[in-house]
Short mmCIF file of C-alpha atoms in Angstrom, two decimals:
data_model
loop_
_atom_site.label_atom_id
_atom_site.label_comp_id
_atom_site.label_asym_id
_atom_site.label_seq_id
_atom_site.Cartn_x
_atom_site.Cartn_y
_atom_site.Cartn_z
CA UNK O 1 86.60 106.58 122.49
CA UNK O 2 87.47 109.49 120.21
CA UNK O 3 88.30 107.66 117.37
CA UNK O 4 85.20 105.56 117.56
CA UNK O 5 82.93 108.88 117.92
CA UNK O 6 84.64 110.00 115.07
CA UNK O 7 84.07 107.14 113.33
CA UNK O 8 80.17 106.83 113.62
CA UNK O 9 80.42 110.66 112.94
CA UNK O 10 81.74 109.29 109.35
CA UNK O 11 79.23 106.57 109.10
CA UNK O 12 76.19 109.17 110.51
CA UNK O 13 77.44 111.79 107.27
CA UNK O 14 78.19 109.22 104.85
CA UNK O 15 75.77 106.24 104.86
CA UNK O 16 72.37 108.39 104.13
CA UNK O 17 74.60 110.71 101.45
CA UNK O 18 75.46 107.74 99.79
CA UNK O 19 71.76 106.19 99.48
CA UNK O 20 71.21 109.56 97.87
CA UNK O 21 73.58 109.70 95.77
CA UNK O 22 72.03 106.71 94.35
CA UNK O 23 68.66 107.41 94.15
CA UNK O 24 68.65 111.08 93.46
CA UNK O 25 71.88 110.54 90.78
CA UNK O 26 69.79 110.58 87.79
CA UNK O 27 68.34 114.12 89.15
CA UNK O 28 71.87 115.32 90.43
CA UNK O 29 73.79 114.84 87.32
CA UNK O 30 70.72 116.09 84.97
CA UNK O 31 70.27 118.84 86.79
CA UNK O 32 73.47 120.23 86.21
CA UNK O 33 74.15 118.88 82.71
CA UNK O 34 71.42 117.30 80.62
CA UNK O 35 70.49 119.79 77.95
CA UNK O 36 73.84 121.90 77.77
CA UNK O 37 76.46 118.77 77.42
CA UNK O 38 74.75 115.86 78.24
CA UNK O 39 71.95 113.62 76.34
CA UNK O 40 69.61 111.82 78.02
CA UNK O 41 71.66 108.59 78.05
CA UNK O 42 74.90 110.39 79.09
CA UNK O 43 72.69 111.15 81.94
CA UNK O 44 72.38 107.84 82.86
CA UNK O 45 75.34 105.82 82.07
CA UNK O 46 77.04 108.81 84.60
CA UNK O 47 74.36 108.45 87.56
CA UNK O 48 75.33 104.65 87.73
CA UNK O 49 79.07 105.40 87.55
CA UNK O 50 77.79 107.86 90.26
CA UNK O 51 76.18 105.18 92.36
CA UNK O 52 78.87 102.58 92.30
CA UNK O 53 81.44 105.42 93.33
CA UNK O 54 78.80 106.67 95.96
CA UNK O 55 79.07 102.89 97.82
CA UNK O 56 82.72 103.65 98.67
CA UNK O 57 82.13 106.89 100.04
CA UNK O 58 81.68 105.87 103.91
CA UNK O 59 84.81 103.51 103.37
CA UNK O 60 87.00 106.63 101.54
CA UNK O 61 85.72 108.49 104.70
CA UNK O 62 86.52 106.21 107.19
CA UNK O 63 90.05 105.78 105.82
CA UNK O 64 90.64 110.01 106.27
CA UNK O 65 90.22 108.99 110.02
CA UNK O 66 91.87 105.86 110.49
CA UNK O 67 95.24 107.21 108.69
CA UNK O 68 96.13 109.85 110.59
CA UNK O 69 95.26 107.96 113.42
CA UNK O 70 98.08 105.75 112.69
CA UNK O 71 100.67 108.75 112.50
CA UNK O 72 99.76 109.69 115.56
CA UNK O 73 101.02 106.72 117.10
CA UNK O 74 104.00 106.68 114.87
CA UNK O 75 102.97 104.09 112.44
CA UNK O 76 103.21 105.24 109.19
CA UNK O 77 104.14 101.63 107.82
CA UNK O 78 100.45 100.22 108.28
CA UNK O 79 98.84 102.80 106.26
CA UNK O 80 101.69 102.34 103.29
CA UNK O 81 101.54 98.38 103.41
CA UNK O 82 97.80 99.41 102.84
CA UNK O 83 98.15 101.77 100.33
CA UNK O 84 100.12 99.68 98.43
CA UNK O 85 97.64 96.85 98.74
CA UNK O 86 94.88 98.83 97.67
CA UNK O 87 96.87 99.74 93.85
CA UNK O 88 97.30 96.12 93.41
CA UNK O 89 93.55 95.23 94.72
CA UNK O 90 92.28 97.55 92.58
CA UNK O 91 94.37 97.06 89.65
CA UNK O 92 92.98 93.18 89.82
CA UNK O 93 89.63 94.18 90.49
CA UNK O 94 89.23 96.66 87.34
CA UNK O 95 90.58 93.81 85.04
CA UNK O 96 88.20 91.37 86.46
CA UNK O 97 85.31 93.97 86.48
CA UNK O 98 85.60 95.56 83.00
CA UNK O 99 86.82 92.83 81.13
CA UNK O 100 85.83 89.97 82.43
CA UNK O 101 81.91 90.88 83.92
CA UNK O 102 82.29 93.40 80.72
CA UNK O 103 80.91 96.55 83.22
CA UNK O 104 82.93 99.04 81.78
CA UNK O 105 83.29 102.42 83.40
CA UNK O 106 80.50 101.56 86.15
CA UNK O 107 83.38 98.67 87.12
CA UNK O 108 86.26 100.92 87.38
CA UNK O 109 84.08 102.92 89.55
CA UNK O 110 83.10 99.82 91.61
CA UNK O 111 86.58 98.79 92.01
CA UNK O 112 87.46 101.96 93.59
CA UNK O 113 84.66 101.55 96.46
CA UNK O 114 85.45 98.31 97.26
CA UNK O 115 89.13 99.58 97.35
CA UNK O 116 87.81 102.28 99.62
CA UNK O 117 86.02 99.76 101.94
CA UNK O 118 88.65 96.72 102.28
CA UNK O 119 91.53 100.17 103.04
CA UNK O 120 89.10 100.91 105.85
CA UNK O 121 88.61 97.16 106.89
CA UNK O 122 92.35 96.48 107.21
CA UNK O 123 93.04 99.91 109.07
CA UNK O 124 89.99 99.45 111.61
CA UNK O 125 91.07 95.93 112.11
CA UNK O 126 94.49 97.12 112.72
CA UNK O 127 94.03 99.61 114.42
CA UNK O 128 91.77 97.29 117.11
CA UNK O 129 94.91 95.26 117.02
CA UNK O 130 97.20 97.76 118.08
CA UNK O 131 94.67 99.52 120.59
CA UNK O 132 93.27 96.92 122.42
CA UNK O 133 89.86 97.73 120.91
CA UNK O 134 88.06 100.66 119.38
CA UNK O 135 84.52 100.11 121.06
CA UNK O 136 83.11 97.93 118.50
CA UNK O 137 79.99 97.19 119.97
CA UNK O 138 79.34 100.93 119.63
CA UNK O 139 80.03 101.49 116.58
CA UNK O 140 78.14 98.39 115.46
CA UNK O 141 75.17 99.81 117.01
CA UNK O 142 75.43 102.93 115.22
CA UNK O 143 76.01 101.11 112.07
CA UNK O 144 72.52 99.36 112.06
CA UNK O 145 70.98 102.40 113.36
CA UNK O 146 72.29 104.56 110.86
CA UNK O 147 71.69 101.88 108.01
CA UNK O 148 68.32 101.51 109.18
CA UNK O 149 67.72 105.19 109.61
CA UNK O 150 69.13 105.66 105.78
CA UNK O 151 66.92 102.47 104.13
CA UNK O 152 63.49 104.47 105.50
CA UNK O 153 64.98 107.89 104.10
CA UNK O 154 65.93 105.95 100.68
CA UNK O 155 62.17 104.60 100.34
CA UNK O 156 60.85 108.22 100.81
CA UNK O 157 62.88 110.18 98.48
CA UNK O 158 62.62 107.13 95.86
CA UNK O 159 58.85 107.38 96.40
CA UNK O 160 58.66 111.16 96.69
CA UNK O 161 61.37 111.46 93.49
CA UNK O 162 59.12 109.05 91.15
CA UNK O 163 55.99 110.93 91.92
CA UNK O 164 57.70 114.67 91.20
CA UNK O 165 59.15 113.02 87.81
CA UNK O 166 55.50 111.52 86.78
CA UNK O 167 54.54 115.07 87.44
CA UNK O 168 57.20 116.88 86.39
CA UNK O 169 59.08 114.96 83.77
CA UNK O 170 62.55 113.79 83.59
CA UNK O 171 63.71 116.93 82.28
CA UNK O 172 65.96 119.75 83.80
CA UNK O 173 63.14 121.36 85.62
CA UNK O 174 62.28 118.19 87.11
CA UNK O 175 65.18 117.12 87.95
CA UNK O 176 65.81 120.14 89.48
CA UNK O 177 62.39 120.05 91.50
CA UNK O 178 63.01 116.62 92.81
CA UNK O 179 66.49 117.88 94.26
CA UNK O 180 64.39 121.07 95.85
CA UNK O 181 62.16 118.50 97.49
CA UNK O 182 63.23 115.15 98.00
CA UNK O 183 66.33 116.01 99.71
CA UNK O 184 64.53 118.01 102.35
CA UNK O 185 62.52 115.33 102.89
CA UNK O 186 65.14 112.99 103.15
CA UNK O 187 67.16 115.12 105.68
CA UNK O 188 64.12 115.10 107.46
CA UNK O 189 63.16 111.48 107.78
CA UNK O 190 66.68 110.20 108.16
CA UNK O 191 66.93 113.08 110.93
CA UNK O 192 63.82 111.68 112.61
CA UNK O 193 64.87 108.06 112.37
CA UNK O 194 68.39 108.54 113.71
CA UNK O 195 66.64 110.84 117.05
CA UNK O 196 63.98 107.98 117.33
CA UNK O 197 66.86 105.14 117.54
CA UNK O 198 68.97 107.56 119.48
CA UNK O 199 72.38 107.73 117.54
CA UNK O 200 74.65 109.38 119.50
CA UNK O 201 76.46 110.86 117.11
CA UNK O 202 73.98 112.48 115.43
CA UNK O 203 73.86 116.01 117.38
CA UNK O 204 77.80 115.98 116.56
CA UNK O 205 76.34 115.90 112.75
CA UNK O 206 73.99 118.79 113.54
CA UNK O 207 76.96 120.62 114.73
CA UNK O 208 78.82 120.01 111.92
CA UNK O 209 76.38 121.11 109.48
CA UNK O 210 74.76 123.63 111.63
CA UNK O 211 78.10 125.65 113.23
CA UNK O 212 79.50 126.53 109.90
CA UNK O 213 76.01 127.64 108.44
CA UNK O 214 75.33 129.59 111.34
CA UNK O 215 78.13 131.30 112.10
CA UNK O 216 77.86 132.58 108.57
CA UNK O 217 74.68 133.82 109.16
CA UNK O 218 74.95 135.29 112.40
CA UNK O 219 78.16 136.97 111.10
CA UNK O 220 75.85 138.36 108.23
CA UNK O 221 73.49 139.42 110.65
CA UNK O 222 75.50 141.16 112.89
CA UNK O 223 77.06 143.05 109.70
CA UNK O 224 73.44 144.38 108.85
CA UNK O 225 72.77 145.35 112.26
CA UNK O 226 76.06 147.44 112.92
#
C-alpha cells in the first residue's frame, strides 16, 4: 500500500506539472531568456523540446520510486536488465525519430519520455509480479482522476494564457505576467478538481508543498519575534 500511495503521490505532482509545462513553455522559457540570449524562434523551437521532455516527466518520476523499491527487496538485477533496455530503446528510438520522421531535437527529447515511461511500465509490471499486486485498481482511479483533474486545469491556463498574451504581448513582460497568473489559477482549478473527485493523495501533495514552505516561514517568524 505504500508504494502505491507513493505512486499516485508521483502521478498527483507530475501529471498537472507536465500539462504546464506544455502550455505555459513558450512563457517559461521566454521569460527567462528571450531578449538577453534567445530570439523569438529560439523561444519556440526550445518550448517544444520542452513539451516533449515534459511527457516523460511522470514516467522519470515513477521510475525514482519503483527502483529503490527493488533494492529493497534485494533485486538490483531488474532495474539493470531495465536500464540497459532503456539505452538500447532509446538509442533505436532517436534514429527512427530524428532521421527517419526528420524531428530533430524535439525527437531526441521524445525518445527520452517514452524511455522514461516504458522504464516505469516494465518496473510497475514487475514489481506487481514479484508482489502479488500493487493495488492497481487504486492507482487506476487516481490516474483518471488526476488526468481529468489536469485536462480542466490545462483548458484554463491555455484560455487564461491566450487572453494575457492578446493583452499583453508575447514579449518578456508578458510572458512573465502569464506565469504570475495562469499558474495560480491552474494550482487552483486542478486543486479544486482533484478535492471534488476526492484523490486521496492529494492532501499528501499539500503536505509536500506546504511543510517545507511553512516551516520556513514559521522559522522566519519565530526569528522576528525573539
Amino acid at each position: 500500500e505504500t508504494l502505491a500511495r507513493s505512486l499516485g503521490l508521483v502521478f498527483v505532482l507530475t501529471v498537472p506539472a507536465s500539462v504546464g509545462l506544455i502550455i505555459l513553455g513558450p512563457s517559461i522559457v521566454g521569460a527567462i531568456y528571450e531578449g538577453v540570449e534567445f530570439l523569438p524562434y529560439d523561444t519556440q523551437q526550445t518550448a517544444i523540446a520542452l513539451s516533449y521532455y515534459a511527457l516523460g516527466l511522470a514516467g522519470y518520476a515513477a521510475v525514482k520510486v519503483l527502483a529503490p523499491a527493488f533494492y529493497a527487496l534485494n533485486d538490483s538485477r531488474t532495474p539493470m536488465w531495465t536500464s540497459l533496455g532503456s539505452i538500447a530503446i532509446n538509442v533505436a528510438m532517436a534514429w527512427l525519430l530524428v532521421r527517419q520522421f526528420g524531428l530533430g531535437h524535439a525527437g531526441l527529447a521524445l525518445s527520452t519520455s517514452c524511455v522514461a515511461l516504458f522504464s516505469f511500465l516494465v518496473l510497475f509490471f514487475a514489481m506487481r509480479t514479484r508482489i502479488g499486486g500493487v493495488y492497481g485498481r487504486r492507482m487506476r482511479s487516481t490516474v483518471l482522476k488526476v488526468a481529468a483533474g489536469s485536462l480542466l486545469m490545462g483548458a484554463a491556463i491555455w484560455l487564461s494564457s491566450k487572453a494575457i498574451h492578446a493583452v499583453a504581448g508575447h514579449r518578456t513582460f508578458g510572458s512573465l505576467l502569464d506565469l504570475g497568473i495562469s499558474i495560480p489559477i491552474g494550482l487552483a482549478v486542478v486543486y479544486a478538481a482533484c478535492r471534488a473527485l476526492k484523490v486521496e493523495e492529494l492532501e499528501m501533495a499539500v503536505k509536500a508543498f506546504g511543510g517545507p514552505l511553512s516551516r520556513r516561514f514559521g522559522n522566519s517568524g519565530a526569528k522576528l519575534n525573539n
